[in-house]
Amino acid sequence: MSANLIGLLYDATLQTLYMVAVSALLGTLFGLPLGVFLATSQRGELMSAPWWNTVLGLVVNAARSIPFIILVVAIIPFTRWVAGTSIGTTAAIVPLTLAATPFIARLVENAIREVDAGLIEAARAMGATPVQIIRKVLIPEALPGLVLGLTLAVVSLIGYSAMVGAVGGEGLGDLGIRYGYQRFMPDVMLAVVVILIVMVQLVQSAGEWIARLVDKRAPRNRGG
Amino acid sequence: MSQPANPTAAAIRFDAVEKALAAQGKGRVVALRDVTLEVPPGAICGIIGRSGAGKSTLLRMVNGLERPSSGTVTVAGHDVGRAKGAGLRRIRRDVGMIFQHFNLLASRTVYGNIALPLEIAGLPAAEIRSRVSDLIARVGLEAQAKRYPAELSGGQKQRVGIARALATRPKVLLSDEATSALDPETTQTVLALLRDINRDLGLTILLITHEMGVVRDIASDMAVIDAGRIVEAGPTHDVFVSPQHPTTRSFLSGVTGINLPGFIAARMQDSRPDGPAQEVIRVTFSGSHATDPMLARLASEMGTEANILAGAVEEIGTRPFGNLLISVDAAKGAAARGFLDRHGLMTEVMGYVR
């Protein structure tokens, strides 16, 4: 493999990391409050707003139904409005974030719903406001589940990022298609796949390690 | 501000409280009906009832986790049932609560759990530190301060729960079956801690339980709840000595620990048979009489000899309380009961044995 190709692989890896990192960050920024709201807004719950819960639930489901590759091209005008361009790595962050947000919201909702209702009752009995209950009880108690959920989201985003080549998003997936497939360079394809495998393994291991670190529910892994 | 607390008034007052719940497929189910109950300041009031009797609903009204459908619930002069938002949250800081399953945050240490209500109340960090240290010392968990709940025993977890409930210096402590998940020995240490807190801090404690032993060991006052109604209420000692309602009696039979030996119970009959027979009498004595040698006097003054079938003397609300099952010659039964009644004991004919 030539030095030129190695340079291409290196650049593509950085592009993928950049797209995934920024879209995961933005997806969490939007998805976390959305997920918390979905988990606490059914009738009789902490932030009871059943109508909004239903509407946002439908929107989230609709967004998650759209195949990612279609989402990427369908929202090109929106992407251009947000990013100033519809082509390139930065532009690709827009559809990635839009796909990540509802996904993360559902993962957050599931993690929050795992928290024992008795803890919410205890916090209410202390005179906590709904916001205090969310900040001091629900999110800290759901943290191990939240970390694992975000890990899953990042791994999914690494997969999605391979499709943004369709709008000139570049990155590893795009490199694999253009060189490995269209130019018949199987060594490039192999290299791309190996890098992606390593990336996913690292993300998954790191996520599980952090989740264990923040999980105080069982007296294990505390160094004896 | 809401109206000021009247120091002479009850710490907790239920006034004609009703609670109807919407139940699936059954329309409305009445959980509580016409509950009127006063808990005086500094009392430990035990509410006993079977599961589903409504005691949990009753307890949760005191801090507004449940609202009455009608009637009023007053805590230290504040109408909890109608309080909302910030006013309700302020009342809740005056009412601590402990739970059967502790409800501690797994993500926080002992220290962090006790600090939580103070963080919620918005106290400065230095104040939180000093209060939490004091509370940890009070419940004897200095060595566990940095441990997580998963590393504690059930008794230790409930101590954390108690310290957390006391953190905001409440006037009232609610206990929701706080010892039901603990073994008997741990139950005693937790009850002793509650008694100490009641004495040292003058805290009013309202507890619900299905164990008469808990009421006997700690409650100064008690109420029996059955199918959403208070069927009996009063000082614990009085209720134990002369229970009026069948539900109370059935709870009591579990703790007063006396039942007829099987061979006698099997031969008992309700009406007096012809010929020689023995009358089985339950004698209940309390207060100063509990230690008088009444049966000896029955023999010496009345010439009636009594067989002791079963008996126990216990202490309830610091007063002795005894229960004795005796049998006497049926012909002399009425006279013996008259003698015992005249001397302040309570008697009840349970049946006859040939």
Coordinates of C-alpha atoms in Angstrom, one line a residue:
Chain A
M1 CA 0.0 0.0 0.0
S2 CA 1.5 3.3 -1.0
A3 CA 2.2 6.2 1.3
N4 CA -0.5 8.1 -0.6
L5 CA -3.1 5.5 0.3
I6 CA -2.0 5.4 3.9
G7 CA -2.5 9.2 4.0
L8 CA -6.0 8.8 2.5
L9 CA -6.9 6.2 5.2
Y10 CA -5.5 8.4 7.9
D11 CA -7.5 11.4 6.7
A12 CA -10.7 9.3 6.3
T13 CA -10.3 7.9 9.8
L14 CA -10.1 11.5 11.2
Q15 CA -13.1 12.5 9.2
T16 CA -15.1 9.6 10.5
L17 CA -14.1 10.3 14.1
Y18 CA -15.0 14.0 13.6
M19 CA -18.4 13.2 12.2
V20 CA -19.2 10.6 14.8
A21 CA -18.0 12.6 17.7
V22 CA -19.8 15.8 16.8
S23 CA -23.0 14.1 15.9
A24 CA -23.0 11.9 19.0
L25 CA -22.4 15.1 21.1
L26 CA -25.2 17.0 19.4
G27 CA -27.5 13.9 19.4
T28 CA -26.9 13.6 23.2
L29 CA -27.5 17.3 23.7
F30 CA -30.9 17.1 22.0
G31 CA -31.7 13.4 22.7
L32 CA -31.1 13.5 26.5
P33 CA -33.7 16.1 27.4
L34 CA -36.1 14.6 24.8
G35 CA -35.7 11.1 26.3
V36 CA -36.1 12.4 29.8
F37 CA -39.3 14.2 28.8
L38 CA -40.6 11.0 27.1
A39 CA -39.8 9.0 30.3
T40 CA -41.5 11.4 32.7
S41 CA -44.5 13.0 30.8
Q42 CA -47.1 10.3 30.6
R43 CA -50.3 10.7 32.5
G44 CA -49.7 11.0 36.3
E45 CA -45.9 11.1 35.9
L46 CA -43.5 13.7 37.1
M47 CA -43.9 16.2 34.3
S48 CA -47.3 14.9 33.2
A49 CA -48.1 16.2 29.7
P50 CA -49.7 13.3 28.0
W51 CA -50.6 15.2 24.8
W52 CA -47.0 16.3 24.3
N53 CA -45.8 12.9 25.2
T54 CA -47.9 11.3 22.4
V55 CA -47.0 13.9 19.8
L56 CA -43.2 13.8 20.5
G57 CA -43.4 10.0 20.6
L58 CA -45.0 10.0 17.2
V59 CA -42.3 12.3 15.8
V60 CA -39.5 10.2 17.3
N61 CA -41.0 7.1 15.8
A62 CA -41.4 8.7 12.4
A63 CA -37.9 10.0 12.4
R64 CA -36.6 6.5 13.3
S65 CA -38.6 4.9 10.5
I66 CA -36.9 6.7 7.7
P67 CA -34.0 4.7 6.3
F68 CA -30.8 6.7 6.9
I69 CA -29.7 7.0 3.3
I70 CA -33.1 8.4 2.4
L71 CA -32.9 10.8 5.3
V72 CA -29.5 12.1 4.1
V73 CA -30.8 13.1 0.7
A74 CA -34.3 14.1 1.8
I75 CA -33.1 16.8 4.1
I76 CA -30.5 18.3 1.8
P77 CA -32.3 21.8 1.8
F78 CA -32.4 21.7 5.6
T79 CA -28.7 20.7 5.7
R80 CA -27.8 23.6 3.4
W81 CA -29.8 26.0 5.6
V82 CA -28.1 24.8 8.8
A83 CA -24.5 24.1 7.6
G84 CA -24.3 26.6 4.8
T85 CA -23.5 23.8 2.4
S86 CA -25.0 20.4 1.6
I87 CA -21.7 18.8 0.7
G88 CA -18.7 17.7 2.9
T89 CA -17.9 16.3 6.2
T90 CA -19.4 19.1 8.2
A91 CA -22.7 19.0 6.2
A92 CA -22.9 15.3 6.9
I93 CA -23.1 16.0 10.6
V94 CA -26.6 17.4 10.1
P95 CA -28.3 14.1 9.0
L96 CA -26.2 12.1 11.4
T97 CA -27.4 14.3 14.3
L98 CA -30.9 14.1 13.1
A99 CA -30.8 10.3 13.0
A100 CA -29.0 10.1 16.4
T101 CA -31.3 12.4 18.3
P102 CA -34.5 10.2 18.3
F103 CA -32.4 7.0 18.7
I104 CA -30.7 8.4 21.8
A105 CA -34.0 9.8 23.1
R106 CA -35.5 6.3 23.1
L107 CA -32.3 4.8 24.7
V108 CA -32.4 7.6 27.4
E109 CA -36.1 7.0 27.9
N110 CA -35.5 3.2 28.5
A111 CA -32.7 3.9 30.9
I112 CA -34.7 6.4 32.9
R113 CA -37.7 4.1 33.1
E114 CA -35.5 1.5 34.8
V115 CA -35.1 3.7 37.9
D116 CA -37.1 2.4 40.8
A117 CA -40.3 4.4 41.3
G118 CA -39.7 4.2 45.1
L119 CA -36.7 6.6 44.6
I120 CA -39.0 9.2 42.9
E121 CA -41.5 8.8 45.7
A122 CA -38.7 9.3 48.3
A123 CA -37.5 12.5 46.5
R124 CA -41.0 13.8 46.2
A125 CA -41.4 13.2 50.0
M126 CA -38.3 15.3 50.5
G127 CA -39.9 18.2 48.8
A128 CA -37.9 18.0 45.5
T129 CA -39.1 19.8 42.4
P130 CA -39.5 17.8 39.2
V131 CA -36.3 19.3 37.9
Q132 CA -34.4 18.4 41.0
I133 CA -35.7 14.8 40.8
I134 CA -34.5 14.6 37.3
R135 CA -31.0 16.1 38.0
K136 CA -30.3 14.5 41.4
V137 CA -32.2 11.2 41.2
L138 CA -33.2 10.0 37.7
I139 CA -30.1 10.8 35.7
P140 CA -27.5 9.7 38.4
E141 CA -29.4 6.5 39.0
A142 CA -29.8 5.8 35.3
L143 CA -26.2 6.6 34.5
P144 CA -24.9 3.0 33.9
G145 CA -27.8 2.5 31.5
L146 CA -27.3 5.9 29.9
V147 CA -23.6 5.2 29.3
L148 CA -24.4 1.8 27.7
G149 CA -27.1 3.4 25.6
L150 CA -24.8 6.1 24.3
T151 CA -22.2 3.5 23.5
L152 CA -24.8 1.7 21.4
A153 CA -25.6 5.0 19.7
V154 CA -22.0 5.8 18.9
V155 CA -21.5 2.4 17.4
S156 CA -24.6 2.9 15.2
L157 CA -23.3 6.3 14.2
I158 CA -20.0 4.8 13.0
G159 CA -22.1 2.6 10.7
Y160 CA -24.3 5.5 9.6
S161 CA -21.2 7.6 8.8
A162 CA -20.3 5.2 6.1
M163 CA -23.4 6.2 4.1
V164 CA -22.8 10.0 4.1
G165 CA -20.5 9.5 1.1
A166 CA -23.7 10.0 -0.8
V167 CA -23.5 13.7 0.0
G168 CA -19.7 14.0 -0.2
G169 CA -19.4 13.4 3.5
E170 CA -16.1 11.5 3.0
G171 CA -14.8 9.3 5.8
L172 CA -13.9 5.7 5.9
G173 CA -17.1 4.3 4.4
D174 CA -16.8 6.7 1.4
L175 CA -13.1 5.7 1.0
G176 CA -14.0 2.0 1.0
I177 CA -16.7 2.5 -1.7
R178 CA -14.7 4.8 -4.0
Y179 CA -11.3 3.0 -3.8
G180 CA -12.1 -0.5 -2.6
Y181 CA -15.2 -1.1 -4.7
Q182 CA -15.2 1.3 -7.6
R183 CA -11.4 1.1 -8.3
F184 CA -11.1 -2.6 -7.4
M185 CA -8.6 -2.1 -4.6
P186 CA -9.4 -4.9 -2.2
D187 CA -6.5 -4.0 0.1
V188 CA -8.1 -0.5 0.7
M189 CA -11.5 -2.2 1.4
L190 CA -9.8 -4.5 3.9
A191 CA -8.0 -1.7 5.6
V192 CA -11.2 0.3 6.0
V193 CA -13.1 -2.7 7.4
V194 CA -10.2 -3.4 9.9
I195 CA -10.1 0.2 11.0
L196 CA -13.9 0.2 11.5
I197 CA -13.8 -3.0 13.5
V198 CA -11.0 -1.7 15.8
M199 CA -12.9 1.6 16.2
V200 CA -16.2 -0.2 17.2
Q201 CA -14.3 -2.5 19.6
L202 CA -12.6 0.4 21.3
V203 CA -15.8 2.3 21.7
Q204 CA -17.7 -0.7 23.0
S205 CA -15.0 -1.6 25.5
A206 CA -14.6 2.0 26.7
G207 CA -18.4 2.3 27.1
E208 CA -18.6 -0.9 29.1
W209 CA -15.7 0.1 31.3
I210 CA -17.2 3.5 32.1
A211 CA -20.6 1.9 32.7
R212 CA -19.0 -0.5 35.2
L213 CA -17.2 2.4 36.9
V214 CA -20.3 4.4 37.5
D215 CA -22.5 1.4 38.5
K216 CA -22.7 1.2 42.3
R217 CA -25.7 -1.1 42.4
A218 CA -23.7 -4.2 43.2
P219 CA -20.6 -4.3 45.5
R220 CA -18.4 -5.7 42.7
N221 CA -15.4 -4.3 40.9
R222 CA -14.4 -2.2 43.8
G223 CA -10.8 -3.5 43.8
G224 CA -11.4 -6.0 46.6
Chain B
M1 CA -47.2 32.0 54.1
S2 CA -50.0 29.6 55.1
Q3 CA -51.6 30.0 58.5
P4 CA -49.2 29.6 61.5
A5 CA -49.0 26.4 63.4
N6 CA -50.9 26.2 66.6
P7 CA -48.6 24.7 69.2
T8 CA -51.4 23.2 71.2
A9 CA -53.0 21.5 68.2
A10 CA -52.5 17.9 67.1
A11 CA -49.3 17.2 65.2
I12 CA -51.4 15.4 62.6
R13 CA -55.1 15.5 62.2
F14 CA -57.3 13.6 59.8
D15 CA -60.8 15.1 59.6
A16 CA -63.5 13.1 57.9
V17 CA -61.1 11.9 55.2
E18 CA -62.4 9.9 52.3
K19 CA -60.3 8.6 49.4
A20 CA -61.9 7.1 46.3
L21 CA -59.6 5.5 43.7
A22 CA -60.4 4.8 40.1
A23 CA -60.0 1.0 39.7
Q24 CA -59.8 -0.8 36.4
G25 CA -63.2 -2.2 35.4
K26 CA -64.7 -1.6 38.8
G27 CA -65.5 2.1 38.6
R28 CA -64.4 3.7 41.8
V29 CA -63.1 1.9 44.8
V30 CA -63.2 3.5 48.2
A31 CA -59.8 3.2 49.8
L32 CA -60.7 5.2 52.9
R33 CA -64.0 6.3 54.4
D34 CA -64.7 8.8 57.1
V35 CA -61.3 8.6 58.8
T36 CA -61.0 11.0 61.7
L37 CA -57.8 10.6 63.8
E38 CA -55.6 12.9 65.8
V39 CA -52.0 12.3 66.6
P40 CA -50.8 14.4 69.5
P41 CA -47.3 16.1 69.3
G42 CA -44.5 13.8 70.5
A43 CA -46.6 10.6 70.1
I44 CA -45.6 7.5 68.4
C45 CA -48.8 6.4 66.7
G46 CA -49.0 3.0 65.1
I47 CA -51.6 2.2 62.5
I48 CA -52.1 -1.4 62.0
G49 CA -54.1 -3.1 59.3
R50 CA -53.9 -5.9 56.8
S51 CA -52.6 -5.2 53.3
G52 CA -55.1 -3.4 51.3
A53 CA -56.8 -1.9 54.4
G54 CA -55.8 1.6 53.3
K55 CA -53.1 2.3 55.8
S56 CA -50.5 3.1 53.1
T57 CA -52.9 5.6 51.5
L58 CA -53.6 7.2 54.9
L59 CA -49.8 7.6 55.6
R60 CA -49.2 9.1 52.2
M61 CA -51.7 11.8 52.8
V62 CA -49.6 13.3 55.5
N63 CA -47.0 14.5 53.1
G64 CA -49.3 15.0 50.1
L65 CA -48.2 12.0 48.1
E66 CA -51.9 11.2 48.1
R67 CA -54.7 13.7 48.3
P68 CA -58.0 13.1 50.1
S69 CA -61.2 13.0 47.9
S70 CA -62.9 14.9 50.7
G71 CA -62.1 15.9 54.2
T72 CA -58.9 17.5 55.4
V73 CA -55.5 16.4 56.5
T74 CA -53.6 18.8 58.7
V75 CA -49.9 18.7 59.7
A76 CA -48.7 21.2 62.3
G77 CA -51.6 23.4 61.3
H78 CA -51.0 23.3 57.6
D79 CA -53.7 21.9 55.3
V80 CA -51.7 19.3 53.3
G81 CA -54.5 18.2 51.1
R82 CA -54.9 21.6 49.5
A83 CA -51.3 22.7 49.5
K84 CA -49.6 22.9 46.1
G85 CA -46.2 23.7 44.5
A86 CA -43.8 25.5 46.7
G87 CA -46.1 25.5 49.7
L88 CA -46.5 21.7 49.6
R89 CA -42.7 21.2 49.2
R90 CA -42.1 23.4 52.3
I91 CA -44.5 21.2 54.3
R92 CA -42.8 18.1 53.0
R93 CA -39.5 19.3 54.4
D94 CA -41.2 19.3 57.8
V95 CA -42.2 15.6 57.3
G96 CA -39.6 13.0 57.0
M97 CA -40.4 9.5 55.6
I98 CA -38.8 6.1 55.8
F99 CA -39.7 3.1 53.6
Q100 CA -40.0 -0.6 53.8
H101 CA -37.4 -1.0 50.9
F102 CA -35.3 1.9 52.1
N103 CA -35.4 3.7 48.7
L104 CA -31.8 4.8 48.9
L105 CA -30.0 6.0 45.8
A106 CA -27.6 3.3 44.7
S107 CA -25.4 5.9 43.0
R108 CA -24.8 7.8 46.2
T109 CA -22.8 6.9 49.3
V110 CA -24.2 6.8 52.8
Y111 CA -23.0 10.4 53.1
G112 CA -24.5 11.4 49.8
N113 CA -27.8 9.9 50.5
I114 CA -28.2 11.8 53.8
A115 CA -27.0 15.0 52.1
L116 CA -29.7 14.7 49.3
P117 CA -32.6 16.3 51.1
L118 CA -30.4 19.1 52.3
E119 CA -29.2 19.7 48.7
I120 CA -32.8 19.7 47.6
A121 CA -33.6 22.3 50.3
G122 CA -30.7 24.4 49.0
L123 CA -28.6 24.6 52.1
P124 CA -25.0 25.9 51.9
A125 CA -22.3 23.2 51.5
A126 CA -20.7 23.8 54.9
E127 CA -24.0 23.5 56.7
I128 CA -24.7 20.3 54.8
R129 CA -21.3 18.8 55.8
S130 CA -21.8 19.5 59.5
R131 CA -25.4 18.3 59.6
V132 CA -24.6 15.1 57.7
S133 CA -21.7 14.3 60.0
D134 CA -23.9 14.7 63.0
L135 CA -26.6 12.5 61.5
I136 CA -24.1 9.8 60.6
A137 CA -22.9 9.8 64.2
R138 CA -26.5 9.7 65.6
V139 CA -27.3 6.5 63.6
G140 CA -23.9 5.0 64.3
L141 CA -22.6 4.7 60.7
E142 CA -19.3 6.6 61.0
A143 CA -17.4 3.6 59.6
Q144 CA -19.8 3.3 56.6
A145 CA -20.0 6.9 55.6
K146 CA -18.2 6.4 52.2
R147 CA -19.9 3.1 51.4
Y148 CA -22.6 2.6 48.8
P149 CA -26.0 1.1 49.8
A150 CA -25.2 -2.2 48.0
E151 CA -22.4 -2.7 50.5
L152 CA -24.7 -2.3 53.6
S153 CA -26.9 -4.7 55.5
G154 CA -30.7 -4.2 55.7
G155 CA -30.4 -2.7 59.2
Q156 CA -27.7 -0.3 58.1
K157 CA -29.7 0.8 55.0
Q158 CA -32.7 1.6 57.2
R159 CA -30.4 3.6 59.5
V160 CA -29.3 5.6 56.5
G161 CA -33.0 6.0 55.6
I162 CA -33.7 7.3 59.1
A163 CA -30.8 9.7 59.0
R164 CA -31.9 11.0 55.6
A165 CA -35.5 11.5 56.9
L166 CA -34.1 13.5 59.9
A167 CA -31.8 15.7 57.8
T168 CA -34.2 18.6 57.3
R169 CA -35.1 18.5 61.0
P170 CA -38.7 17.5 60.4
K171 CA -41.5 17.7 63.1
V172 CA -43.1 14.5 61.9
L173 CA -41.6 11.2 60.8
L174 CA -43.7 8.8 58.7
S175 CA -42.7 5.2 58.7
D176 CA -44.0 3.0 55.9
E177 CA -43.5 -0.6 57.1
A178 CA -40.0 0.4 57.9
T179 CA -39.1 -2.9 59.7
S180 CA -41.1 -5.3 57.5
A181 CA -38.1 -6.3 55.4
L182 CA -35.8 -6.8 58.4
D183 CA -35.1 -9.8 60.6
P184 CA -36.5 -9.7 64.2
E185 CA -33.2 -8.7 65.8
T186 CA -32.5 -5.9 63.4
T187 CA -36.1 -4.8 63.8
Q188 CA -35.5 -4.3 67.5
T189 CA -32.4 -2.2 66.9
V190 CA -34.3 0.0 64.4
L191 CA -37.3 0.4 66.7
A192 CA -34.9 1.3 69.5
L193 CA -33.4 4.0 67.3
L194 CA -36.9 5.4 66.5
R195 CA -37.7 5.4 70.2
D196 CA -34.5 7.3 70.9
I197 CA -35.3 9.8 68.2
N198 CA -38.8 10.3 69.5
R199 CA -37.5 11.0 73.0
D200 CA -34.5 13.1 72.1
L201 CA -36.0 15.2 69.4
G202 CA -39.6 15.2 70.4
L203 CA -40.5 14.1 67.0
T204 CA -44.0 12.8 66.3
I205 CA -43.9 9.5 64.6
L206 CA -46.7 8.0 62.5
L207 CA -46.0 4.4 61.5
I208 CA -48.0 1.8 59.6
T209 CA -47.4 -1.8 60.0
H210 CA -49.1 -5.2 59.8
E211 CA -47.1 -6.5 62.8
M212 CA -48.7 -6.0 66.2
G213 CA -45.3 -6.6 67.8
V214 CA -44.1 -3.3 66.3
V215 CA -47.1 -1.4 67.8
R216 CA -46.6 -3.1 71.1
D217 CA -42.9 -2.4 71.3
I218 CA -42.9 1.3 70.3
A219 CA -46.3 2.9 69.8
S220 CA -47.8 5.1 72.5
D221 CA -51.0 5.4 70.6
M222 CA -52.6 3.1 68.0
A223 CA -55.3 2.8 65.5
V224 CA -56.7 -0.3 63.8
I225 CA -57.8 0.1 60.2
D226 CA -60.0 -2.3 58.4
A227 CA -61.5 -2.0 54.9
G228 CA -60.7 1.7 54.8
R229 CA -62.2 2.6 58.2
I230 CA -60.6 3.2 61.6
V231 CA -62.3 0.6 63.7
E232 CA -60.5 1.2 66.9
A233 CA -58.1 3.9 68.2
G234 CA -56.6 5.0 71.5
P235 CA -53.6 4.7 73.8
T236 CA -51.8 1.4 72.9
H237 CA -52.1 0.1 76.4
D238 CA -55.9 0.6 76.5
V239 CA -56.4 -1.1 73.2
F240 CA -54.3 -4.1 74.2
V241 CA -56.2 -4.4 77.6
S242 CA -59.7 -4.1 76.2
P243 CA -59.8 -4.6 72.4
Q244 CA -63.3 -3.9 71.2
H245 CA -63.3 -4.8 67.5
P246 CA -62.8 -8.4 66.1
T247 CA -60.0 -7.2 63.8
T248 CA -58.1 -5.8 66.8
R249 CA -58.6 -9.1 68.6
S250 CA -57.4 -11.1 65.8
F251 CA -54.2 -9.0 65.5
L252 CA -53.8 -9.2 69.3
S253 CA -54.0 -13.0 69.4
G254 CA -50.9 -13.1 67.4
V255 CA -48.8 -11.1 69.9
T256 CA -50.2 -11.6 73.3
G257 CA -48.8 -15.1 72.9
I258 CA -51.4 -17.0 74.8
N259 CA -53.6 -19.6 73.4
L260 CA -55.2 -22.6 75.1
P261 CA -53.2 -25.8 75.0
G262 CA -54.5 -28.0 72.2
F263 CA -55.9 -30.8 74.4
I264 CA -58.2 -28.3 76.2
A265 CA -59.2 -26.2 73.2
A266 CA -60.3 -29.5 71.5
R267 CA -62.7 -30.2 74.4
M268 CA -64.1 -26.7 74.9
Q269 CA -67.8 -26.1 74.5
D270 CA -69.7 -22.9 74.6
S271 CA -72.4 -23.8 77.0
R272 CA -72.0 -25.2 80.5
P273 CA -72.6 -28.9 80.5
D274 CA -74.5 -30.7 83.2
G275 CA -72.6 -32.2 86.0
P276 CA -69.1 -31.2 87.2
A277 CA -67.2 -29.0 84.8
Q278 CA -64.5 -26.4 84.6
E279 CA -65.1 -22.8 83.4
V280 CA -62.3 -21.4 81.3
I281 CA -61.8 -17.7 81.9
R282 CA -59.5 -15.2 80.3
V283 CA -58.2 -12.7 82.9
T284 CA -56.7 -9.5 81.6
F285 CA -54.8 -7.3 84.1
S286 CA -52.9 -4.2 83.6
G287 CA -51.2 -1.4 85.5
S288 CA -50.5 -1.9 89.1
H289 CA -52.7 -5.1 89.3
A290 CA -50.4 -6.8 86.9
T291 CA -48.1 -7.7 89.7
D292 CA -50.6 -8.4 92.5
P293 CA -51.0 -12.0 93.6
M294 CA -54.6 -12.1 92.7
L295 CA -55.0 -15.8 92.2
A296 CA -53.5 -16.5 95.7
R297 CA -56.1 -14.1 97.1
L298 CA -58.8 -15.8 95.1
A299 CA -57.9 -19.0 96.9
S300 CA -57.5 -17.6 100.3
E301 CA -60.4 -15.2 100.4
M302 CA -62.9 -17.0 98.2
G303 CA -61.7 -20.6 98.7
T304 CA -61.7 -21.0 94.9
E305 CA -58.7 -22.7 93.4
A306 CA -57.7 -21.8 89.9
N307 CA -55.8 -23.9 87.3
I308 CA -53.5 -21.8 85.2
L309 CA -53.7 -22.9 81.6
A310 CA -51.6 -20.3 79.9
G311 CA -50.4 -16.8 80.6
A312 CA -47.9 -14.0 79.9
V313 CA -47.0 -10.6 81.4
E314 CA -45.7 -8.0 79.0
E315 CA -44.8 -4.4 79.0
I316 CA -46.8 -2.2 76.7
G317 CA -46.2 1.5 76.6
T318 CA -44.0 1.1 79.7
R319 CA -47.0 -0.3 81.7
P320 CA -47.2 -4.0 82.6
F321 CA -50.0 -5.9 80.9
G322 CA -50.9 -9.5 81.5
N323 CA -53.1 -12.1 80.0
L324 CA -54.0 -15.3 81.9
L325 CA -56.1 -18.3 81.0
I326 CA -57.4 -20.1 84.0
S327 CA -60.1 -22.7 84.8
V328 CA -62.2 -22.9 87.9
D329 CA -65.0 -25.1 89.1
A330 CA -67.9 -24.0 87.0
A331 CA -70.2 -23.8 90.0
K332 CA -67.9 -21.2 91.5
G333 CA -67.2 -19.4 88.2
A334 CA -69.5 -16.5 88.6
A335 CA -68.3 -15.7 92.1
A336 CA -64.7 -15.9 91.0
R337 CA -65.2 -13.6 88.1
G338 CA -67.1 -11.2 90.4
F339 CA -64.2 -11.2 92.8
L340 CA -61.6 -10.5 90.1
D341 CA -63.8 -7.9 88.4
R342 CA -64.1 -6.1 91.8
H343 CA -60.4 -5.9 92.1
G344 CA -59.9 -4.2 88.7
L345 CA -59.2 -7.2 86.5
M346 CA -61.1 -8.0 83.4
T347 CA -62.6 -11.4 82.9
E348 CA -64.2 -13.1 80.0
V349 CA -65.7 -16.6 79.9
M350 CA -64.2 -18.5 77.0
G351 CA -66.0 -21.8 77.4
Y352 CA -66.4 -24.9 79.5
V353 CA -64.6 -28.2 79.8
R354 CA -66.1 -31.2 81.3

